[in-house]
Amino acid sequence: MSNNRGRGLQANALGTFDTVVMAVAGSAPAYSIAATTAVLVGAVGLASPAALLYCAIPMLGIALAFSYLSRIDVNAGASYSWVGRTLHPFLGFLSGWALVVSATIFMVAGSLPAGSMTLALFDEELAENTALSTLVGAAWFVVMLLVVLGGARLTVRAQLLMSGIELAILALFAVLALFHSDHARAFDWSWLGFGQFDGVSGFASGALIAAFYYWGWDVTSNLSEETRNSRRTTGLAGLIGVGIVFLLFEAFTIAVNVVLSSRQIEENDANVLAVLGEELWPGWGGKLLVVAVMLSTIATLETTLIQVTRSLFAMGRDRTMPSALGKVHRRWNTPWVAIGVVGVVALVMLIASNLLGTVGDILSDAISAIGLQIAVYYGLAGLAVVVAYRKMLLKSAANFLLGGLWPLLGAVFMFWIFVESLSELSAAAITIGIGGLAVGVLPMLWYWRQGSDYYRPAKLDATHTVEADYVPDGVVVAQSRVHQGLPTDF
């Protein structure tokens, strides 16, 4: 590791509750349901609840991998650091790169609906205007950029407000859906079975889209250097986050199947929740759910910004990307150069995406492309935990199942859906997905030639890690400051 470190991020800024909120906000329940339900229904029809269920099981395996790895290496780069120190630095770099690219694409894909949802509150016609949606979305993006620049505490306060209102609205409508009597079709247990899928490739394409639904809970690991008692907190919060969003996703996809006809879903591809809201509570329902989606989208722009900027910060600090990205602002303790660079790149891409077509078209290709990149870095993290804990797996049944077998199955699942879905995806989605990853080979080889220490890592081995003492959330001792980027094992 280089000695020229400079300042670290702000240690102990977040507690357990804050981190759980960030995990839920990262998966963006309302946004995921609104933006992705039509894409998922288009891929697997009535089997959408099943796709989410069968993707949740391996996804929990990946969340367990993140939990176990964050205990032995606290690093804002998360899988970038873990995969690099267990499997190979090249794979580690590509893990970090996959996150950076998918998050940047998402900020484009997410800003558009943030704009169109805001406009939909005032006038449905305006929401169809891609140029105007882009402008309003860009304004929201800049606001979130400034919030993230202002530090971890400000970020969490904004998040508590936005996600609190969003989750309250979603909970209300989940209850309303239960008591809704005017059904489009009756609930059927087969929606949760394998029988509804159109063969293996149909299941794989559904699972790839479902992976996008869940993506984002791992923001807790990118915040680990800013979290109190992070060795315990970040992993636990990720697991709780996956559990909460799973319940919300299932409730709403089943409600969509019951309440809406196939035609309604098809005709309102980027706005399924608003239509569902109108059916459940005529007059007010649609507007309230549009508010929930708008807040969710803006909230997840914030968590995605954190993921991409903290990853770039870790890369800049290790000199695997320009070292300026590792600079931290004196007053706000945030990686201001990384935030500025990401802001400019995302805004340029957002304006360029305007030339590609309607909001619905842009979303569909972007979601599939991001799914490919998520599968890569989640899969690699699932393998990394098995390598890091290999000497401890047989010491207890819990270690074997939770730290070995389950994450390994999660990794195999991620790589399987990656390969299977290639034959199903559009040329545009594959170009964005694979091309985005391939571009990362250039900076990787360049900085490897420059001799970054990252490419000569101290191997990550769970048996050598000194377990951190447990620090209750309310108590911050002087020694519990984060390691300022130093390796956490001896």
Coordinates of C-alpha atoms in Angstrom, one line a residue:
M1 CA 0.0 0.0 0.0
S2 CA 1.2 3.5 -0.8
N3 CA 2.3 5.7 2.1
N4 CA 1.1 8.9 0.4
R5 CA -2.4 8.5 1.8
G6 CA -3.8 11.9 2.7
R7 CA -7.1 12.1 4.6
G8 CA -9.5 9.3 5.1
L9 CA -13.3 9.3 5.0
Q10 CA -15.3 10.4 8.0
A11 CA -15.2 7.5 10.5
N12 CA -18.2 6.5 12.7
A13 CA -20.7 8.7 10.8
L14 CA -23.3 6.0 10.5
G15 CA -25.0 3.7 13.0
T16 CA -26.8 0.4 12.5
F17 CA -30.3 1.9 11.8
D18 CA -28.8 4.4 9.3
T19 CA -27.0 1.5 7.5
V20 CA -30.2 -0.6 7.2
V21 CA -32.0 2.4 5.8
M22 CA -29.2 2.8 3.2
A23 CA -29.4 -0.9 2.3
V24 CA -33.2 -0.7 1.6
A25 CA -32.8 2.6 -0.2
G26 CA -30.0 1.1 -2.3
S27 CA -32.4 -1.5 -3.7
A28 CA -35.0 1.3 -4.3
P29 CA -38.2 -0.8 -3.8
A30 CA -40.7 1.6 -5.4
Y31 CA -38.4 2.5 -8.3
S32 CA -37.6 -1.1 -9.0
I33 CA -41.2 -2.1 -9.0
A34 CA -42.2 0.8 -11.2
A35 CA -39.4 0.7 -13.7
T36 CA -38.8 -3.1 -13.9
T37 CA -42.2 -4.8 -13.5
A38 CA -43.2 -4.3 -17.1
V39 CA -39.8 -5.6 -18.3
L40 CA -40.0 -8.6 -16.0
V41 CA -43.6 -9.4 -17.0
G42 CA -42.6 -9.0 -20.6
A43 CA -39.9 -11.7 -20.0
V44 CA -41.7 -14.2 -17.8
G45 CA -45.4 -13.2 -17.7
L46 CA -47.3 -14.3 -14.6
A47 CA -44.1 -16.0 -13.2
S48 CA -42.7 -12.7 -12.1
P49 CA -43.2 -13.5 -8.3
A50 CA -41.4 -16.8 -8.9
A51 CA -38.4 -15.1 -10.6
L52 CA -38.1 -12.8 -7.6
L53 CA -38.3 -15.7 -5.2
Y54 CA -35.8 -17.9 -6.9
C55 CA -33.4 -15.0 -7.3
A56 CA -33.7 -14.0 -3.6
I57 CA -32.2 -17.3 -2.4
P58 CA -28.9 -17.0 -4.3
M59 CA -29.0 -13.2 -3.6
L60 CA -29.0 -14.0 0.1
G61 CA -25.9 -16.1 -0.5
I62 CA -24.2 -13.1 -2.0
A63 CA -25.3 -10.9 0.9
L64 CA -23.8 -13.5 3.2
A65 CA -20.5 -13.4 1.2
F66 CA -20.4 -9.6 1.6
S67 CA -21.2 -10.0 5.4
Y68 CA -18.4 -12.5 5.9
L69 CA -15.9 -10.5 3.8
S70 CA -16.6 -7.2 5.5
R71 CA -15.7 -8.7 8.8
I72 CA -12.1 -9.3 7.7
D73 CA -11.5 -6.4 5.3
V74 CA -13.1 -3.0 5.9
N75 CA -12.6 -1.2 2.6
A76 CA -14.7 1.4 0.7
G77 CA -14.0 -0.5 -2.5
A78 CA -15.7 -3.7 -1.1
S79 CA -15.6 -6.4 -3.8
Y80 CA -12.8 -4.5 -5.6
S81 CA -10.6 -5.1 -2.6
W82 CA -11.8 -8.5 -1.5
V83 CA -11.7 -10.2 -5.0
G84 CA -8.3 -8.6 -5.6
R85 CA -6.9 -10.0 -2.4
T86 CA -8.4 -13.5 -2.7
L87 CA -8.8 -14.5 -6.4
H88 CA -6.6 -12.1 -8.5
P89 CA -6.0 -8.4 -8.6
F90 CA -7.1 -8.3 -12.3
L91 CA -10.5 -9.9 -11.3
G92 CA -10.6 -7.5 -8.3
F93 CA -10.2 -4.5 -10.6
L94 CA -12.8 -5.8 -13.0
S95 CA -15.2 -6.3 -10.0
G96 CA -14.8 -2.6 -9.0
W97 CA -15.0 -1.6 -12.7
A98 CA -18.3 -3.6 -13.2
L99 CA -19.8 -1.6 -10.3
V100 CA -18.5 1.7 -11.5
V101 CA -19.9 1.1 -15.0
S102 CA -23.3 -0.3 -13.9
A103 CA -23.8 2.5 -11.4
T104 CA -22.9 5.2 -14.0
I105 CA -25.4 3.6 -16.5
F106 CA -28.0 3.4 -13.7
M107 CA -27.6 7.1 -12.9
V108 CA -28.6 7.8 -16.5
A109 CA -31.4 5.2 -16.4
G110 CA -32.6 6.5 -13.0
S111 CA -32.5 10.2 -13.7
L112 CA -35.0 9.9 -16.6
P113 CA -37.8 8.4 -14.5
A114 CA -37.0 10.8 -11.6
G115 CA -37.8 13.6 -14.1
S116 CA -40.8 12.0 -15.8
M117 CA -42.3 11.0 -12.3
T118 CA -41.9 14.6 -11.1
L119 CA -43.6 15.9 -14.2
A120 CA -46.4 13.3 -13.9
L121 CA -47.4 14.8 -10.6
F122 CA -48.4 18.0 -12.5
D123 CA -49.4 16.7 -16.0
E124 CA -49.4 13.2 -17.5
E125 CA -48.7 14.6 -21.0
L126 CA -45.5 16.4 -19.8
A127 CA -44.2 13.1 -18.4
E128 CA -44.1 11.7 -22.0
N129 CA -41.7 14.4 -23.1
T130 CA -38.2 12.8 -23.0
A131 CA -36.3 16.1 -23.3
L132 CA -38.2 17.7 -20.4
S133 CA -37.9 14.6 -18.3
T134 CA -34.1 14.6 -19.0
L135 CA -33.9 18.2 -17.8
V136 CA -35.8 17.7 -14.6
G137 CA -34.0 14.4 -13.9
A138 CA -30.7 16.1 -14.4
A139 CA -31.7 18.8 -11.8
W140 CA -32.6 16.1 -9.3
F141 CA -29.3 14.3 -10.0
V142 CA -27.3 17.6 -9.4
V143 CA -29.2 18.0 -6.0
M144 CA -28.2 14.5 -4.9
L145 CA -24.6 15.1 -6.1
L146 CA -24.4 18.1 -3.8
V147 CA -26.0 16.1 -0.9
V148 CA -23.4 13.3 -1.3
L149 CA -20.6 15.9 -1.5
G150 CA -21.8 17.3 1.8
G151 CA -20.8 14.2 3.8
A152 CA -22.1 10.9 5.1
R153 CA -24.3 12.4 7.9
L154 CA -26.1 14.8 5.5
T155 CA -26.6 11.9 3.0
V156 CA -28.2 9.7 5.7
R157 CA -30.5 12.5 6.9
A158 CA -31.8 13.1 3.4
Q159 CA -32.1 9.3 2.9
L160 CA -34.2 8.9 6.1
L161 CA -36.6 11.5 5.0
M162 CA -37.1 10.2 1.4
S163 CA -37.1 6.5 2.2
G164 CA -39.3 6.9 5.3
I165 CA -42.1 8.5 3.2
E166 CA -41.6 6.0 0.4
L167 CA -41.8 2.9 2.7
A168 CA -44.9 4.3 4.5
I169 CA -46.7 4.7 1.2
L170 CA -45.7 1.2 0.0
A171 CA -46.8 -0.4 3.2
L172 CA -50.2 1.4 2.9
F173 CA -50.7 0.1 -0.6
A174 CA -49.6 -3.4 0.3
V175 CA -52.4 -3.5 2.9
L176 CA -54.9 -2.0 0.4
A177 CA -54.0 -4.7 -2.2
L178 CA -54.9 -7.4 0.4
F179 CA -58.4 -6.0 0.8
H180 CA -58.9 -5.2 -2.9
S181 CA -62.0 -7.2 -4.1
D182 CA -62.3 -6.2 -7.7
H183 CA -59.8 -8.7 -9.1
A184 CA -58.5 -9.0 -12.7
R185 CA -57.6 -12.6 -11.9
A186 CA -57.6 -14.8 -8.8
F187 CA -54.3 -15.4 -6.9
D188 CA -52.7 -18.7 -8.0
W189 CA -49.9 -20.6 -6.2
S190 CA -48.4 -21.6 -9.5
W191 CA -47.1 -18.0 -9.8
L192 CA -44.5 -19.0 -7.3
G193 CA -43.6 -22.3 -9.0
F194 CA -41.3 -23.3 -11.9
G195 CA -44.1 -24.3 -14.2
Q196 CA -44.8 -20.8 -15.5
F197 CA -41.3 -20.3 -17.0
D198 CA -40.7 -20.7 -20.7
G199 CA -37.9 -23.2 -20.3
V200 CA -34.5 -22.7 -18.8
S201 CA -33.5 -19.7 -20.9
G202 CA -36.9 -18.0 -20.0
F203 CA -36.1 -18.5 -16.3
A204 CA -32.5 -17.1 -16.8
S205 CA -33.7 -13.9 -18.5
G206 CA -36.3 -13.4 -15.7
A207 CA -33.6 -14.0 -13.0
L208 CA -31.3 -11.5 -14.7
I209 CA -34.0 -8.8 -14.4
A210 CA -34.8 -9.9 -10.9
A211 CA -31.1 -9.4 -10.0
F212 CA -31.5 -5.8 -11.0
Y213 CA -34.4 -5.5 -8.6
Y214 CA -32.3 -6.4 -5.6
W215 CA -29.1 -4.7 -6.7
G216 CA -28.0 -1.8 -4.4
W217 CA -28.2 -3.3 -0.8
D218 CA -24.4 -3.6 -1.0
V219 CA -24.0 0.1 -0.7
T220 CA -23.5 -0.7 3.0
S221 CA -20.1 -2.3 2.2
N222 CA -19.0 0.8 0.3
L223 CA -19.9 2.9 3.4
S224 CA -17.9 0.5 5.7
E225 CA -15.1 3.0 6.4
E226 CA -17.8 5.5 7.6
T227 CA -19.8 3.1 9.7
R228 CA -19.5 2.5 13.5
N229 CA -18.5 -1.1 14.3
S230 CA -18.6 -1.8 10.6
R231 CA -17.2 -5.3 10.7
R232 CA -20.6 -6.4 12.2
T233 CA -22.9 -3.6 11.0
T234 CA -22.3 -3.5 7.2
G235 CA -23.0 -7.2 6.6
L236 CA -26.0 -7.4 8.9
A237 CA -27.6 -4.3 7.4
G238 CA -27.2 -5.8 3.9
L239 CA -28.9 -9.0 4.9
I240 CA -31.8 -7.2 6.6
G241 CA -32.1 -4.9 3.5
V242 CA -32.4 -7.9 1.2
G243 CA -35.1 -9.4 3.4
I244 CA -37.2 -6.2 3.6
V245 CA -37.1 -5.5 -0.1
F246 CA -37.9 -9.2 -1.0
L247 CA -41.1 -8.9 1.0
L248 CA -42.1 -5.6 -0.7
F249 CA -41.2 -7.0 -4.2
E250 CA -43.3 -10.1 -3.7
A251 CA -46.3 -8.2 -2.3
F252 CA -46.4 -5.8 -5.2
T253 CA -45.7 -8.3 -8.1
I254 CA -48.4 -10.5 -6.8
A255 CA -50.7 -7.4 -6.5
V256 CA -49.9 -6.5 -10.1
N257 CA -50.7 -10.0 -11.2
V258 CA -54.0 -9.9 -9.3
V259 CA -55.2 -6.4 -10.0
L260 CA -53.9 -5.5 -13.5
S261 CA -54.6 -7.1 -16.8
S262 CA -51.7 -7.9 -19.2
R263 CA -52.8 -5.0 -21.4
Q264 CA -52.6 -2.5 -18.6
I265 CA -49.1 -3.6 -17.8
E266 CA -48.0 -3.4 -21.4
E267 CA -49.5 0.0 -22.1
N268 CA -47.9 1.6 -19.0
D269 CA -44.5 0.1 -19.1
A270 CA -42.6 2.7 -17.1
N271 CA -45.5 3.6 -14.9
V272 CA -47.1 0.3 -13.6
L273 CA -47.3 1.4 -10.0
A274 CA -49.3 4.6 -10.8
V275 CA -51.9 2.4 -12.6
L276 CA -52.0 0.0 -9.7
G277 CA -52.5 2.9 -7.3
E278 CA -55.4 4.1 -9.4
E279 CA -57.1 0.7 -9.2
L280 CA -56.5 0.3 -5.5
W281 CA -57.5 3.9 -4.5
P282 CA -59.2 5.8 -7.3
G283 CA -58.3 9.5 -7.4
W284 CA -55.5 9.6 -4.9
G285 CA -53.8 6.3 -5.2
G286 CA -52.0 6.9 -8.5
K287 CA -50.6 10.3 -7.3
L288 CA -49.4 8.8 -4.0
L289 CA -47.5 6.0 -5.6
V290 CA -46.0 8.4 -8.2
V291 CA -44.6 10.3 -5.1
A292 CA -43.3 7.1 -3.7
V293 CA -41.5 6.2 -7.0
M294 CA -40.2 9.7 -7.4
L295 CA -38.7 9.7 -3.9
S296 CA -37.4 6.1 -4.3
T297 CA -35.7 7.1 -7.6
I298 CA -34.0 10.2 -6.1
A299 CA -33.0 8.2 -3.0
T300 CA -31.4 5.5 -5.1
L301 CA -29.6 8.0 -7.2
E302 CA -28.0 9.0 -3.9
T303 CA -27.0 5.5 -2.9
T304 CA -25.7 4.7 -6.4
L305 CA -23.6 7.9 -6.3
I306 CA -22.1 6.7 -3.0
Q307 CA -21.3 3.2 -4.5
V308 CA -19.6 4.6 -7.5
T309 CA -17.7 7.4 -5.8
R310 CA -16.5 5.3 -2.9
S311 CA -15.3 2.6 -5.4
L312 CA -13.4 5.2 -7.4
F313 CA -12.0 6.6 -4.2
A314 CA -10.6 3.2 -3.2
M315 CA -9.2 2.8 -6.7
G316 CA -7.6 6.3 -6.7
R317 CA -6.2 5.6 -3.2
D318 CA -4.6 2.4 -4.5
R319 CA -3.4 4.1 -7.7
T320 CA -5.3 1.7 -9.9
M321 CA -7.0 4.7 -11.3
P322 CA -5.8 8.4 -11.3
S323 CA -4.7 9.1 -7.8
A324 CA -6.7 12.4 -7.7
L325 CA -9.8 10.2 -7.3
G326 CA -8.5 9.3 -3.8
K327 CA -8.5 12.9 -2.6
V328 CA -10.9 13.7 0.3
H329 CA -12.4 17.1 1.0
R330 CA -10.9 18.8 4.1
R331 CA -14.3 19.9 5.4
W332 CA -16.8 17.4 4.3
N333 CA -14.6 14.3 4.4
T334 CA -16.0 13.1 1.0
P335 CA -14.1 12.0 -2.1
W336 CA -14.8 15.3 -3.9
V337 CA -12.8 14.7 -7.1
A338 CA -14.5 11.3 -7.7
I339 CA -17.9 12.9 -7.1
G340 CA -17.2 15.7 -9.5
V341 CA -15.9 13.3 -12.3
V342 CA -18.9 11.0 -11.9
G343 CA -21.3 14.0 -12.0
V344 CA -19.9 15.3 -15.2
V345 CA -19.7 11.9 -17.0
A346 CA -23.3 10.9 -15.9
L347 CA -24.7 14.3 -17.0
V348 CA -23.0 14.0 -20.4
M349 CA -24.4 10.5 -20.8
L350 CA -27.8 11.6 -19.7
I351 CA -28.0 14.2 -22.4
A352 CA -26.6 11.8 -25.0
S353 CA -29.2 9.1 -24.1
N354 CA -31.8 11.6 -25.2
L355 CA -30.9 10.7 -28.8
L356 CA -31.7 7.0 -28.2
G357 CA -35.5 7.1 -28.0
T358 CA -38.2 7.0 -25.4
V359 CA -37.9 6.5 -21.6
G360 CA -39.2 2.9 -21.9
D361 CA -36.7 1.9 -24.6
I362 CA -33.7 3.4 -22.7
L363 CA -34.8 1.7 -19.5
S364 CA -35.2 -1.8 -21.0
D365 CA -31.7 -2.0 -22.5
A366 CA -30.0 -0.4 -19.5
I367 CA -31.6 -2.7 -17.0
S368 CA -30.5 -5.8 -18.9
A369 CA -27.0 -4.4 -19.4
I370 CA -26.7 -3.5 -15.7
G371 CA -27.9 -7.1 -14.8
L372 CA -24.9 -8.6 -16.7
Q373 CA -22.4 -6.4 -14.8
I374 CA -24.1 -7.0 -11.4
A375 CA -23.9 -10.8 -12.1
V376 CA -20.1 -10.5 -12.6
Y377 CA -19.1 -8.6 -9.5
Y378 CA -21.6 -10.4 -7.2
G379 CA -20.5 -13.8 -8.6
L380 CA -16.8 -13.0 -8.0
A381 CA -17.5 -11.9 -4.4
G382 CA -19.3 -15.2 -3.8
L383 CA -16.2 -17.0 -4.9
A384 CA -13.9 -14.7 -2.9
V385 CA -15.5 -15.5 0.5
V386 CA -15.0 -19.3 -0.1
V387 CA -11.2 -18.6 -0.7
A388 CA -10.8 -16.2 2.2
Y389 CA -12.5 -18.6 4.7
R390 CA -11.3 -21.9 3.2
K391 CA -9.4 -22.9 6.3
M392 CA -12.4 -22.2 8.6
L393 CA -15.3 -23.8 6.6
L394 CA -15.1 -27.2 8.3
K395 CA -14.8 -25.7 11.8
S396 CA -18.6 -25.4 12.2
A397 CA -21.8 -26.1 10.4
A398 CA -22.7 -22.4 10.3
N399 CA -19.3 -21.5 8.7
F400 CA -19.7 -24.3 6.1
L401 CA -23.3 -23.3 5.1
L402 CA -23.3 -19.5 5.6
G403 CA -19.7 -18.7 4.7
G404 CA -19.1 -21.4 2.1
L405 CA -21.9 -23.4 0.4
W406 CA -24.6 -20.7 0.2
P407 CA -22.3 -18.0 -1.2
L408 CA -20.8 -20.5 -3.6
L409 CA -24.2 -21.5 -4.9
G410 CA -25.0 -17.8 -5.2
A411 CA -21.9 -17.2 -7.3
V412 CA -22.6 -20.2 -9.5
F413 CA -26.2 -18.9 -10.0
M414 CA -24.9 -15.4 -10.9
F415 CA -22.5 -16.8 -13.5
W416 CA -25.1 -19.1 -14.9
I417 CA -27.7 -16.3 -15.5
F418 CA -24.9 -14.3 -17.1
V419 CA -24.1 -17.0 -19.7
E420 CA -27.7 -18.2 -20.2
S421 CA -29.2 -14.7 -20.8
L422 CA -26.6 -13.7 -23.5
S423 CA -28.7 -15.6 -26.1
E424 CA -31.9 -13.8 -25.0
L425 CA -30.7 -10.2 -24.8
S426 CA -30.9 -7.5 -27.5
A427 CA -27.7 -6.5 -29.3
A428 CA -27.8 -3.1 -27.6
A429 CA -28.0 -4.6 -24.1
I430 CA -25.1 -6.9 -24.7
T431 CA -23.0 -4.1 -26.3
I432 CA -23.5 -1.9 -23.3
G433 CA -23.1 -4.7 -20.8
I434 CA -20.0 -6.5 -22.2
G435 CA -18.5 -3.5 -23.9
G436 CA -18.6 -1.5 -20.6
L437 CA -16.7 -4.3 -18.9
A438 CA -14.2 -4.7 -21.7
V439 CA -13.2 -1.0 -21.6
G440 CA -12.0 -1.6 -18.0
V441 CA -9.1 -3.7 -19.3
L442 CA -7.4 -0.5 -20.6
P443 CA -7.0 1.3 -17.2
M444 CA -6.3 -2.0 -15.5
L445 CA -3.3 -2.9 -17.7
W446 CA -2.0 0.7 -17.7
Y447 CA -1.9 1.0 -13.9
W448 CA -0.6 -2.5 -13.6
R449 CA 2.4 -1.5 -15.8
Q450 CA 2.8 1.6 -13.6
G451 CA 3.4 -0.7 -10.6
S452 CA 0.5 0.0 -8.3
D453 CA 0.8 -1.9 -5.0
Y454 CA -2.7 -3.2 -5.4
Y455 CA -1.3 -5.7 -7.9
R456 CA 0.9 -7.2 -5.2
P457 CA -1.7 -7.7 -2.5
A458 CA -1.5 -9.1 1.0
K459 CA -3.7 -12.2 0.7
L460 CA -7.0 -12.1 2.5
D461 CA -7.2 -15.0 5.0
A462 CA -9.9 -15.2 7.6
T463 CA -7.7 -17.2 10.0
H464 CA -5.2 -14.3 10.3
T465 CA -7.7 -11.5 10.9
V466 CA -7.8 -10.0 14.3
E467 CA -11.4 -9.8 15.3
A468 CA -12.4 -6.2 16.1
D469 CA -13.8 -5.7 19.6
Y470 CA -17.5 -5.0 19.6
V471 CA -18.3 -1.3 20.0
P472 CA -22.0 -0.6 20.9
D473 CA -23.5 1.9 18.6
G474 CA -23.8 4.6 21.2
V475 CA -20.2 4.5 22.2
V476 CA -17.4 5.8 20.1
V477 CA -14.0 5.2 21.5
A478 CA -10.9 7.0 20.2
Q479 CA -9.4 3.7 18.9
S480 CA -12.5 2.8 16.9
R481 CA -11.7 5.2 14.1
V482 CA -11.6 3.5 10.8
H483 CA -8.2 2.3 9.5
Q484 CA -7.9 5.2 7.0
G485 CA -7.4 2.7 4.2
L486 CA -4.7 0.5 5.8
P487 CA -5.1 -3.3 5.5
T488 CA -7.2 -4.6 8.4
D489 CA -5.4 -7.9 8.9
F490 CA -1.9 -8.5 10.2

